[in-house]
Tab-separated table of C-alpha atoms and ligand atoms in Angstrom:
chain	number	residue	atom	x	y	z
A	700	UNK	CA	118.575	42.652	85.391
A	701	UNK	CA	115.277	41.600	87.431
A	702	UNK	CA	112.369	44.044	88.060
A	703	UNK	CA	113.199	43.442	91.638
A	704	UNK	CA	115.492	45.239	94.271
A	705	UNK	CA	119.018	44.995	93.679
A	706	UNK	CA	120.540	47.083	97.013
A	707	UNK	CA	123.498	47.796	95.600
A	708	UNK	CA	122.263	50.010	92.762
A	709	UNK	CA	122.299	53.476	92.410
A	710	UNK	CA	118.637	55.390	92.846
A	711	UNK	CA	119.518	58.200	90.641
A	712	UNK	CA	118.925	56.399	86.917
A	713	UNK	CA	121.263	57.810	84.887
A	714	UNK	CA	120.643	60.144	81.702
A	715	UNK	CA	121.337	62.798	79.309
A	716	UNK	CA	121.435	66.165	81.135
A	717	UNK	CA	119.883	67.597	78.096
A	718	UNK	CA	118.981	71.520	78.410
A	719	UNK	CA	119.055	73.498	81.080
A	720	UNK	CA	115.685	74.675	80.519
A	721	UNK	CA	114.215	72.072	77.864
A	722	UNK	CA	115.864	68.660	78.915
A	723	UNK	CA	116.192	66.401	76.726
A	724	UNK	CA	112.671	67.677	74.529
A	725	UNK	CA	114.992	69.805	71.576
A	726	UNK	CA	116.895	66.413	71.406
A	727	UNK	CA	113.830	63.977	70.941
A	728	UNK	CA	111.880	66.319	68.805
A	729	UNK	CA	115.161	66.370	66.721
A	730	UNK	CA	115.669	62.610	67.059
A	731	UNK	CA	113.361	60.753	68.820
A	732	UNK	CA	114.993	57.259	68.212
A	733	UNK	CA	118.443	58.224	67.939
A	734	UNK	CA	118.339	60.061	71.221
A	735	UNK	CA	116.931	57.085	72.667
A	736	UNK	CA	119.405	54.750	70.986
A	737	UNK	CA	122.196	56.658	72.257
A	738	UNK	CA	120.647	56.738	76.083
A	739	UNK	CA	120.608	53.066	76.052
A	740	UNK	CA	124.629	52.865	74.811
A	741	UNK	CA	125.175	55.316	77.293
A	742	UNK	CA	123.477	54.819	79.843
A	743	UNK	CA	121.807	51.077	79.728
A	744	UNK	CA	118.525	49.500	80.328
A	745	UNK	CA	116.977	52.143	82.680
A	746	UNK	CA	117.580	55.814	81.486
A	747	UNK	CA	115.840	59.472	82.449
A	748	UNK	CA	115.506	61.925	79.854
A	749	UNK	CA	113.911	65.072	81.044
A	750	UNK	CA	111.655	67.195	79.966
A	751	UNK	CA	111.470	70.396	80.443
A	752	UNK	CA	113.784	72.248	83.354
A	753	UNK	CA	116.493	70.691	85.769
A	754	UNK	CA	114.373	72.379	88.456
A	755	UNK	CA	111.823	69.643	89.971
A	756	UNK	CA	109.319	71.637	90.002
A	757	UNK	CA	109.635	73.374	86.170
A	758	UNK	CA	110.402	69.813	84.348
A	759	UNK	CA	109.236	66.127	84.586
A	760	UNK	CA	111.172	62.583	84.123
A	761	UNK	CA	110.546	60.189	81.518
A	762	UNK	CA	112.049	56.687	82.351
A	763	UNK	CA	112.766	54.893	79.141
A	764	UNK	CA	113.423	50.774	79.935
A	765	UNK	CA	115.007	49.160	77.528
A	766	UNK	CA	115.711	45.695	79.362
A	767	UNK	CA	112.849	42.774	78.173
A	768	UNK	CA	112.356	42.265	82.238
A	769	UNK	CA	112.005	45.865	82.640
A	770	UNK	CA	109.231	45.853	79.597
A	771	UNK	CA	107.277	42.930	80.846
A	772	UNK	CA	106.975	44.663	84.305
A	773	UNK	CA	105.836	47.826	82.534
A	774	UNK	CA	103.059	46.143	80.249
A	775	UNK	CA	102.430	43.165	82.226
A	776	UNK	CA	101.192	45.391	85.479
A	777	UNK	CA	98.289	47.741	84.028
A	778	UNK	CA	97.326	48.056	88.040
A	779	UNK	CA	100.668	49.956	88.565
A	780	UNK	CA	101.507	51.029	85.042
A	781	UNK	CA	98.491	53.007	83.717
A	782	UNK	CA	97.595	54.755	80.204
A	783	UNK	CA	96.929	58.178	80.911
A	784	UNK	CA	100.114	59.485	79.353
A	785	UNK	CA	100.808	62.713	77.439
A	786	UNK	CA	100.610	60.905	74.414
A	787	UNK	CA	97.677	58.627	74.790
A	788	UNK	CA	95.523	61.789	76.041
A	789	UNK	CA	96.717	63.726	72.935
A	790	UNK	CA	95.374	60.905	70.796
A	791	UNK	CA	92.178	61.074	72.612
A	792	UNK	CA	91.530	64.238	71.892
A	793	UNK	CA	92.069	63.822	68.225
A	794	UNK	CA	90.371	60.152	68.347
A	795	UNK	CA	87.928	60.375	70.779
A	796	UNK	CA	87.774	57.064	73.183
A	797	UNK	CA	88.039	53.741	71.068
A	798	UNK	CA	89.862	50.714	72.361
A	799	UNK	CA	92.976	52.469	71.544
A	800	UNK	CA	92.579	55.085	73.412
A	801	UNK	CA	90.022	54.502	76.203
A	802	UNK	CA	90.980	53.412	79.563
A	803	UNK	CA	89.659	51.766	83.028
A	804	UNK	CA	86.295	50.571	82.862
A	805	UNK	CA	85.089	51.474	79.740
A	806	UNK	CA	88.319	50.175	77.940
A	807	UNK	CA	87.142	46.862	79.874
A	808	UNK	CA	84.374	47.165	78.383
A	809	UNK	CA	85.051	47.881	75.292
A	810	UNK	CA	87.678	45.243	74.819
A	811	UNK	CA	85.209	41.965	76.006
A	812	UNK	CA	82.707	43.322	73.552
A	813	UNK	CA	85.287	43.420	70.465
A	814	UNK	CA	87.654	40.712	71.107
A	815	UNK	CA	85.442	38.061	69.851
A	816	UNK	CA	85.524	39.951	66.406
A	817	UNK	CA	89.445	39.195	66.273
A	818	UNK	CA	89.654	35.457	66.758
A	819	UNK	CA	92.169	33.258	64.971
A	820	UNK	CA	89.080	31.803	63.498
A	821	UNK	CA	87.234	35.170	62.626
A	822	UNK	CA	90.159	36.707	61.463
A	823	UNK	CA	90.864	33.847	58.851
A	824	UNK	CA	87.337	34.122	56.981
A	825	UNK	CA	88.946	37.397	55.806
A	826	UNK	CA	91.731	35.388	54.034
A	827	UNK	CA	89.955	35.461	50.559
A	828	UNK	CA	89.154	39.401	50.796
A	829	UNK	CA	93.033	40.091	51.560
A	830	UNK	CA	93.825	37.769	48.471
A	831	UNK	CA	91.627	39.283	46.387
A	832	UNK	CA	93.141	42.825	47.504
A	833	UNK	CA	96.400	41.219	47.133
A	834	UNK	CA	96.198	39.601	43.705
A	835	UNK	CA	94.485	43.620	42.675
A	836	UNK	CA	97.227	45.542	44.278
A	837	UNK	CA	100.030	43.200	42.420
A	838	UNK	CA	97.962	43.560	38.937
A	839	UNK	CA	98.231	47.249	39.269
A	840	UNK	CA	102.496	47.232	38.895
A	841	UNK	CA	103.544	47.165	35.318
A	842	UNK	CA	106.451	45.037	34.971
A	843	UNK	CA	109.917	46.566	35.642
A	844	UNK	CA	108.149	50.498	36.498
A	845	UNK	CA	109.490	52.036	39.514
A	846	UNK	CA	106.980	52.061	42.241
A	847	UNK	CA	106.610	53.717	45.745
A	848	UNK	CA	106.649	50.618	48.135
A	849	UNK	CA	105.111	53.132	51.194
A	850	UNK	CA	102.251	54.408	48.416
A	851	UNK	CA	101.754	50.904	47.423
A	852	UNK	CA	101.650	49.019	50.643
A	853	UNK	CA	99.030	52.085	52.457
A	854	UNK	CA	97.002	51.160	49.241
A	855	UNK	CA	96.694	47.451	49.920
A	856	UNK	CA	96.662	47.830	53.988
A	857	UNK	CA	93.102	50.383	53.635
A	858	UNK	CA	90.862	48.576	51.078
A	859	UNK	CA	91.699	45.251	53.164
A	860	UNK	CA	90.619	47.029	56.267
A	861	UNK	CA	87.905	49.145	54.545
A	862	UNK	CA	86.487	46.262	53.181
A	863	UNK	CA	86.840	44.027	56.048
A	864	UNK	CA	85.183	46.951	58.122
A	865	UNK	CA	82.257	48.087	55.792
A	866	UNK	CA	82.106	44.868	53.448
A	867	UNK	CA	82.720	47.771	50.241
A	868	UNK	CA	85.800	49.628	48.555
A	869	UNK	CA	86.530	53.050	50.040
A	870	UNK	CA	88.235	54.193	47.690
A	871	UNK	CA	86.606	57.751	47.011
A	872	UNK	CA	87.903	58.015	50.878
A	873	UNK	CA	90.820	56.631	50.906
A	874	UNK	CA	93.680	59.585	49.219
A	875	UNK	CA	91.887	62.361	51.987
A	876	UNK	CA	92.283	59.282	54.486
A	877	UNK	CA	95.959	58.863	53.380
A	878	UNK	CA	97.212	62.411	53.701
A	879	UNK	CA	95.617	63.349	57.331
A	880	UNK	CA	96.825	60.597	59.149
A	881	UNK	CA	100.378	61.952	58.691
A	882	UNK	CA	99.127	65.672	60.052
A	883	UNK	CA	96.958	63.992	62.616
A	884	UNK	CA	100.271	62.313	63.548
A	885	UNK	CA	102.502	64.726	63.522
A	886	UNK	CA	99.834	67.162	65.528
A	887	UNK	CA	99.595	64.292	68.544
A	888	UNK	CA	102.918	63.362	69.147
A	889	UNK	CA	104.121	67.129	68.892
A	890	UNK	CA	101.121	68.355	71.433
A	891	UNK	CA	102.323	65.325	73.450
A	892	UNK	CA	105.608	66.867	73.795
A	893	UNK	CA	104.707	70.489	74.532
A	894	UNK	CA	105.772	71.610	78.030
A	895	UNK	CA	103.490	73.310	78.520
A	896	UNK	CA	100.214	72.246	77.189
A	897	UNK	CA	97.144	74.874	76.225
A	898	UNK	CA	93.691	73.701	76.104
A	899	UNK	CA	92.471	73.224	72.695
A	900	UNK	CA	89.826	75.079	72.996
A	901	UNK	CA	92.607	78.584	73.313
A	902	UNK	CA	93.049	78.885	69.513
A	903	UNK	CA	96.353	79.047	68.810
A	904	UNK	CA	97.067	77.929	64.977
A	905	UNK	CA	98.138	74.651	65.963
A	906	UNK	CA	95.466	74.116	68.046
A	907	UNK	CA	92.965	75.166	65.270
A	908	UNK	CA	94.963	72.841	62.976
A	909	UNK	CA	94.150	69.999	65.438
A	910	UNK	CA	91.000	70.418	65.660
A	911	UNK	CA	90.752	70.476	62.012
A	912	UNK	CA	92.072	67.474	61.271
A	913	UNK	CA	90.051	65.358	63.795
A	914	UNK	CA	86.751	67.178	62.272
A	915	UNK	CA	87.810	66.037	59.007
A	916	UNK	CA	88.448	62.471	60.471
A	917	UNK	CA	85.627	62.124	61.659
A	918	UNK	CA	83.795	63.580	58.317
A	919	UNK	CA	84.886	60.961	56.721
A	920	UNK	CA	83.647	58.486	59.009
A	921	UNK	CA	80.560	59.945	59.021
A	922	UNK	CA	80.270	59.526	55.299
A	923	UNK	CA	81.300	56.198	55.225
A	924	UNK	CA	78.626	55.457	57.925
A	925	UNK	CA	75.653	57.291	55.858
A	926	UNK	CA	75.699	56.060	52.379
A	927	UNK	CA	76.071	52.332	54.424
A	928	UNK	CA	72.404	50.681	53.639
A	929	UNK	CA	72.229	48.616	56.399
A	930	UNK	CA	71.039	45.363	55.088
A	931	UNK	CA	72.247	41.193	55.583
A	932	UNK	CA	75.861	41.874	55.674
A	933	UNK	CA	79.269	39.998	57.253
A	934	UNK	CA	81.343	42.882	58.250
A	935	UNK	CA	82.579	44.074	61.079
A	936	UNK	CA	80.448	47.206	61.025
A	937	UNK	CA	78.012	44.943	61.089
A	938	UNK	CA	79.319	42.673	63.467
A	939	UNK	CA	80.591	45.645	65.862
A	940	UNK	CA	76.588	46.791	66.046
A	941	UNK	CA	75.134	43.160	66.719
A	942	UNK	CA	78.371	42.957	69.255
A	943	UNK	CA	77.094	42.705	72.785
A	944	UNK	CA	79.289	43.306	76.363
A	945	UNK	CA	79.364	39.129	77.279
A	946	UNK	CA	79.046	39.921	81.126
A	947	UNK	CA	76.161	43.000	80.870
A	948	UNK	CA	74.576	41.986	77.311
A	949	UNK	CA	75.324	46.007	76.669
A	950	UNK	CA	75.699	47.247	73.514
A	951	UNK	CA	78.241	49.428	71.863
A	952	UNK	CA	76.524	53.417	71.675
A	953	UNK	CA	76.306	55.142	68.190
A	954	UNK	CA	79.873	57.442	69.574
A	955	UNK	CA	81.237	54.171	70.492
A	956	UNK	CA	81.071	52.916	67.276
A	957	UNK	CA	82.097	55.724	65.065
A	958	UNK	CA	85.562	55.967	67.951
A	959	UNK	CA	86.271	52.390	67.363
A	960	UNK	CA	85.288	52.390	63.246
A	961	UNK	CA	88.144	55.524	63.162
A	962	UNK	CA	91.033	53.279	65.341
A	963	UNK	CA	90.348	50.328	63.565
A	964	UNK	CA	90.276	52.504	60.269
A	965	UNK	CA	94.034	54.090	61.429
A	966	UNK	CA	95.640	52.039	63.771
A	967	UNK	CA	94.366	48.901	61.116
A	968	UNK	CA	96.186	50.503	58.037
A	969	UNK	CA	99.255	52.559	58.537
A	970	UNK	CA	100.771	49.974	60.629
A	971	UNK	CA	100.548	46.918	58.452
A	972	UNK	CA	101.472	49.155	55.584
A	973	UNK	CA	104.762	50.003	57.295
A	974	UNK	CA	105.509	46.557	58.446
A	975	UNK	CA	104.606	45.390	54.711
A	976	UNK	CA	106.947	48.451	53.384
A	977	UNK	CA	110.055	48.038	55.479
A	978	UNK	CA	110.197	44.038	54.665
A	979	UNK	CA	110.344	44.558	51.348
A	980	UNK	CA	112.457	47.138	51.515
A	981	UNK	CA	114.819	44.748	53.345
A	982	UNK	CA	113.967	41.730	51.376
A	983	UNK	CA	114.699	44.488	47.897
A	984	UNK	CA	118.400	45.103	49.656
A	985	UNK	CA	118.688	41.305	50.222
A	986	UNK	CA	117.976	39.544	46.820
A	987	UNK	CA	119.627	36.259	48.238
A	988	UNK	CA	117.387	35.876	51.301
A	989	UNK	CA	114.307	37.267	48.928
A	990	UNK	CA	114.756	33.701	46.869
A	991	UNK	CA	114.228	31.927	49.748
A	992	UNK	CA	111.463	33.939	50.868
A	993	UNK	CA	109.220	33.431	46.968
A	994	UNK	CA	109.634	30.204	47.621
A	995	UNK	CA	106.457	30.763	48.986
A	996	UNK	CA	107.649	28.689	52.410
A	997	UNK	CA	104.900	30.165	55.117
A	998	UNK	CA	107.779	29.329	58.040
A	999	UNK	CA	110.426	31.815	55.643
A	1000	UNK	CA	107.558	34.361	55.273
A	1001	UNK	CA	106.502	34.830	58.577
A	1002	UNK	CA	110.212	35.257	59.893
A	1003	UNK	CA	111.139	37.784	56.744
A	1004	UNK	CA	108.137	39.788	58.290
A	1005	UNK	CA	108.915	39.534	62.090
A	1006	UNK	CA	112.814	40.594	60.927
A	1007	UNK	CA	111.261	43.079	59.218
A	1008	UNK	CA	109.266	44.369	62.289
A	1009	UNK	CA	112.693	44.174	64.497
A	1010	UNK	CA	114.611	46.640	62.907
A	1011	UNK	CA	111.434	48.722	61.610
A	1012	UNK	CA	108.371	47.985	64.301
A	1013	UNK	CA	105.551	49.782	63.220
A	1014	UNK	CA	104.853	50.926	66.941
A	1015	UNK	CA	108.451	52.045	67.627
A	1016	UNK	CA	107.593	52.969	71.562
A	1017	UNK	CA	104.868	53.460	73.628
A	1018	UNK	CA	104.310	55.226	76.915
A	1019	UNK	CA	102.871	54.017	80.227
A	1020	UNK	CA	102.474	56.313	83.523
A	1021	UNK	CA	102.721	54.657	87.076
A	1022	UNK	CA	100.056	55.135	89.273
A	1023	UNK	CA	101.811	53.811	92.534
A	1024	UNK	CA	105.590	54.077	93.557
A	1025	UNK	CA	107.195	51.247	92.139
A	1026	UNK	CA	111.381	49.939	91.379
A	1027	UNK	CA	112.465	49.027	88.023
A	1028	UNK	CA	115.504	47.200	88.147
A	1029	UNK	CA	116.401	48.621	91.914
A	1030	UNK	CA	115.554	52.215	90.312
A	1031	UNK	CA	112.697	53.836	92.846
A	1032	UNK	CA	109.957	55.196	89.870
A	1033	UNK	CA	107.609	57.470	91.754
A	1034	UNK	CA	103.848	57.440	91.473
A	1035	UNK	CA	103.321	60.166	87.839
A	1036	UNK	CA	106.247	58.979	86.306
A	1037	UNK	CA	105.802	58.823	82.329
A	1038	UNK	CA	107.522	55.913	81.112
A	1039	UNK	CA	108.388	54.571	78.354
A	1040	UNK	CA	109.069	51.066	76.129
A	1041	UNK	CA	110.554	51.071	73.318
A	1042	UNK	CA	110.508	48.056	70.309
A	1043	UNK	CA	112.691	50.119	68.511
A	1044	UNK	CA	115.590	50.003	71.288
A	1045	UNK	CA	114.760	46.296	72.537
A	1046	UNK	CA	115.095	44.941	69.212
A	1047	UNK	CA	118.546	45.852	68.838
A	1048	UNK	CA	119.333	44.735	72.475
A	1049	UNK	CA	123.029	43.465	71.535
A	1050	UNK	CA	122.387	40.882	74.907
A	1051	UNK	CA	119.816	39.019	73.230
A	1052	UNK	CA	120.426	40.145	69.780
A	1053	UNK	CA	123.897	38.810	68.025
A	1054	UNK	CA	124.884	42.162	65.008
A	1055	UNK	CA	121.778	43.609	65.574
A	1056	UNK	CA	121.155	45.814	62.854
A	1057	UNK	CA	121.784	42.742	60.015
A	1058	UNK	CA	118.845	41.607	58.737
A	1059	UNK	CA	118.299	37.870	59.525
A	1060	UNK	CA	115.196	36.215	58.930
A	1061	UNK	CA	116.858	32.768	60.752
A	1062	UNK	CA	116.158	34.688	63.490
A	1063	UNK	CA	112.576	33.965	63.703
A	1064	UNK	CA	113.095	30.254	62.853
A	1065	UNK	CA	113.220	26.619	64.755
A	1066	UNK	CA	114.993	27.072	68.650
A	1067	UNK	CA	116.326	30.579	67.968
A	1068	UNK	CA	113.029	31.648	67.462
A	1069	UNK	CA	111.738	29.363	70.718
A	1070	UNK	CA	114.077	30.105	73.248
A	1071	UNK	CA	114.497	33.728	73.268
A	1072	UNK	CA	112.494	35.298	76.246
A	1073	UNK	CA	109.281	36.443	75.840
A	1074	UNK	CA	109.956	40.596	76.094
A	1075	UNK	CA	113.315	41.191	73.384
A	1076	UNK	CA	110.434	41.131	70.838
A	1077	UNK	CA	107.214	42.932	71.056
A	1078	UNK	CA	105.948	44.713	68.194
A	1079	UNK	CA	102.292	44.076	68.867
A	1080	UNK	CA	103.201	45.183	72.564
A	1081	UNK	CA	101.702	42.859	75.443
A	1082	UNK	CA	99.586	42.414	78.350
A	1083	UNK	CA	96.028	42.736	78.416
A	1084	UNK	CA	96.190	45.783	76.171
A	1085	UNK	CA	98.867	43.969	73.378
A	1086	UNK	CA	97.323	44.498	69.701
A	1087	UNK	CA	93.675	43.131	69.303
A	1088	UNK	CA	94.555	43.285	65.203
A	1089	UNK	CA	97.782	41.084	65.603
A	1090	UNK	CA	96.438	37.974	64.182
A	1091	UNK	CA	94.715	39.728	61.420
A	1092	UNK	CA	97.752	42.139	60.365
A	1093	UNK	CA	99.838	39.247	60.405
A	1094	UNK	CA	97.767	37.188	58.162
A	1095	UNK	CA	97.154	40.191	55.845
A	1096	UNK	CA	100.771	41.018	55.359
A	1097	UNK	CA	101.892	37.335	54.858
A	1098	UNK	CA	99.002	37.152	52.255
A	1099	UNK	CA	100.195	40.295	50.470
A	1100	UNK	CA	104.317	39.318	50.916
A	1101	UNK	CA	103.724	35.237	49.451
A	1102	UNK	CA	101.426	36.748	46.462
A	1103	UNK	CA	103.641	39.443	45.505
A	1104	UNK	CA	107.075	37.278	45.639
A	1105	UNK	CA	105.855	34.745	44.070
A	1106	UNK	CA	105.326	37.304	40.907
A	1107	UNK	CA	107.642	39.763	41.066
A	1108	UNK	CA	111.674	39.977	42.091
A	1109	UNK	CA	111.476	43.282	44.202
A	1110	UNK	CA	114.193	45.411	43.645
A	1111	UNK	CA	114.820	48.377	46.342
A	1112	UNK	CA	116.730	51.582	45.255
A	1113	UNK	CA	117.230	53.111	48.034
A	1114	UNK	CA	120.531	52.152	49.987
A	1115	UNK	CA	118.716	53.375	53.032
A	1116	UNK	CA	115.588	53.769	54.799
A	1117	UNK	CA	114.964	57.570	55.705
A	1118	UNK	CA	112.246	57.508	58.796
A	1119	UNK	CA	110.105	60.220	60.601
A	1120	UNK	CA	108.789	58.348	64.166
A	1121	UNK	CA	105.237	59.673	64.580
A	1122	UNK	CA	103.000	58.256	65.990
A	1123	UNK	CA	103.886	55.144	64.648
A	1124	UNK	CA	107.182	54.868	62.325
A	1125	UNK	CA	107.031	55.918	58.648
A	1126	UNK	CA	109.331	56.774	55.322
A	1127	UNK	CA	110.122	59.994	55.581
A	1128	UNK	CA	109.903	59.926	51.359
A	1129	UNK	CA	108.612	57.314	48.742
A	1130	UNK	CA	110.384	53.942	49.215
A	1131	UNK	CA	111.737	53.038	45.656
A	1132	UNK	CA	111.211	49.481	44.031
A	1133	UNK	CA	111.263	47.861	40.560
A	1134	UNK	CA	109.372	45.123	40.223
A	1135	UNK	CA	110.658	42.336	37.295
A	1136	UNK	CA	108.309	39.631	36.857
A	1137	UNK	CA	109.520	36.834	37.820
B	2383	LIG	C1	101.841	44.711	61.868
B	2383	LIG	C2	100.423	45.580	62.432
B	2383	LIG	C3	100.137	46.050	63.700
B	2383	LIG	C4	101.328	46.469	64.871
B	2383	LIG	C5	102.756	46.586	64.420
B	2383	LIG	C6	100.298	46.616	65.687
B	2383	LIG	C7	101.096	46.929	67.098
B	2383	LIG	C8	100.378	47.562	68.040
B	2383	LIG	C9	100.591	47.735	69.369
B	2383	LIG	C10	102.254	48.111	70.023
B	2383	LIG	C11	99.816	47.811	70.206
B	2383	LIG	C12	99.654	48.355	71.420
B	2383	LIG	C13	100.334	49.791	72.013
B	2383	LIG	C14	100.562	49.813	73.360
B	2383	LIG	O1	100.705	48.927	74.170
B	2383	LIG	O2	100.084	50.944	73.689
B	2383	LIG	C15	98.659	47.916	69.489
B	2383	LIG	C16	97.084	48.035	70.258
B	2383	LIG	C17	95.927	48.107	69.064
B	2383	LIG	N1	96.005	48.056	67.712
B	2383	LIG	FE1	97.944	47.205	66.562
B	2383	LIG	N2	99.229	47.037	64.935
B	2383	LIG	C18	98.920	45.915	64.161
B	2383	LIG	C19	97.806	46.003	63.384
B	2383	LIG	C20	96.538	46.861	63.969
B	2383	LIG	C21	95.382	46.773	62.920
B	2383	LIG	C22	95.327	45.495	61.735
B	2383	LIG	C23	94.285	46.341	63.719
B	2383	LIG	C24	92.670	46.324	63.876
B	2383	LIG	C25	92.064	45.869	62.245
B	2383	LIG	C26	95.005	46.839	65.346
B	2383	LIG	C27	94.170	48.023	66.426
B	2383	LIG	C28	94.816	47.559	67.234
B	2383	LIG	C29	93.978	48.367	68.213
B	2383	LIG	C30	92.377	48.541	68.519
B	2383	LIG	C31	94.608	48.479	69.676
B	2383	LIG	C32	94.485	48.835	70.711
B	2383	LIG	C33	94.049	47.388	71.998
B	2383	LIG	C34	93.696	47.794	73.263
B	2383	LIG	O3	94.390	48.852	73.288
B	2383	LIG	O4	92.870	46.965	74.025
B	2383	LIG	N3	96.266	47.089	64.718
B	2383	LIG	N4	98.392	47.385	68.022
């Protein structure tokens, strides 16, 4: 498949017919990832899901693009595929206009200003902090006891990002934050899937809950910001205050700093916690692979993490909106159409991933890793809106894996992971594992 026109291609994009009045909405709400996967198996690399009624004016089409070449086209052409989608609009209503949700010139300015905080050299400066937190979390495990990997990894990732941001522990607000995140994620996703979206000001029970969660999240940020005495610190918050747009010299406003802090707190812990949980679960189901990784060999640790994120990409799907008429694989995409790309599906594309469901970290070693086309694997997205925290997350995750696995043998106690795909992929239940000292 290519992103150029193929004259023999039909112009109607195939897809499931769905419910006459609701289209694929009930199926997507019931089982998002299963519905996407089924669409791929039945209809191929480009699939239309009807959102709402079949009559043109009472619904719209969501086009999912699963082939790596199509994914590249969507993620690397921001002039054609913009960010103002129902999903990002709902997130903006919840979290304000931080780097994840802002758009256009505002995003450009924010990214220019914040990028220097995330260079590999800057990120390497957090190694000691990450190691100390990994030791601390690992030290809390009772030998032989059963732990919930997701709870443990959530605590680790939040402590790391909290200390990196504020130079201090944020343990006092962590439980509230960890409790609010799935509510916020669930409400944002549900709002983005509503066929008719009432303004948040309309006091429906769901709108009230939405606004309350947003207010509670900001209250946590304000509490942390208020107690922090500005001194000579070298944390991310001081750098946010000191950061200047390299082109205009403009600093971030107070409101922008508040929004960025919230985005970093949320985007910076949930995804990494998920990646670690899923990888440890998989290693806990594959003792022979775990033994190799437990040697601490950095290539193997990295490969295990990459393979964990292949099978369970924390950011399982993302969306763009066509801002002009365009074409993908010969199919016409009309201006205004929402377009979805999904690491969950593309990471299982059998053309590029033989035996896709098998956990095999060796896929990420040597030539096999190098020879693969770029957008067969995109857990951190791609193009100009790719994850700013990628180096940070990779370092943080490999430090934890090495620390935990050299100390403990992990035995996963659940045969299957039950998942809830909200904005990010989350376990639907505790992910139980026993830790045995080595
Ligand atoms: C394993 C961990 C992580 C994964 C899998 C991940 C994944 C992603 C993905 C896929 C995107 C792009 C979304 C899109 O294109 O629509 C993204 C964006 C972003 N991520 Fe991450 N992320 C991770 C960790 C982090 C960390 C640690 C931070 C911050 C400390 C962070 C902050 C952000 C921000 C601010 C953006 C928006 C960037 C922009 O639009 O300019 N992420 N992330």
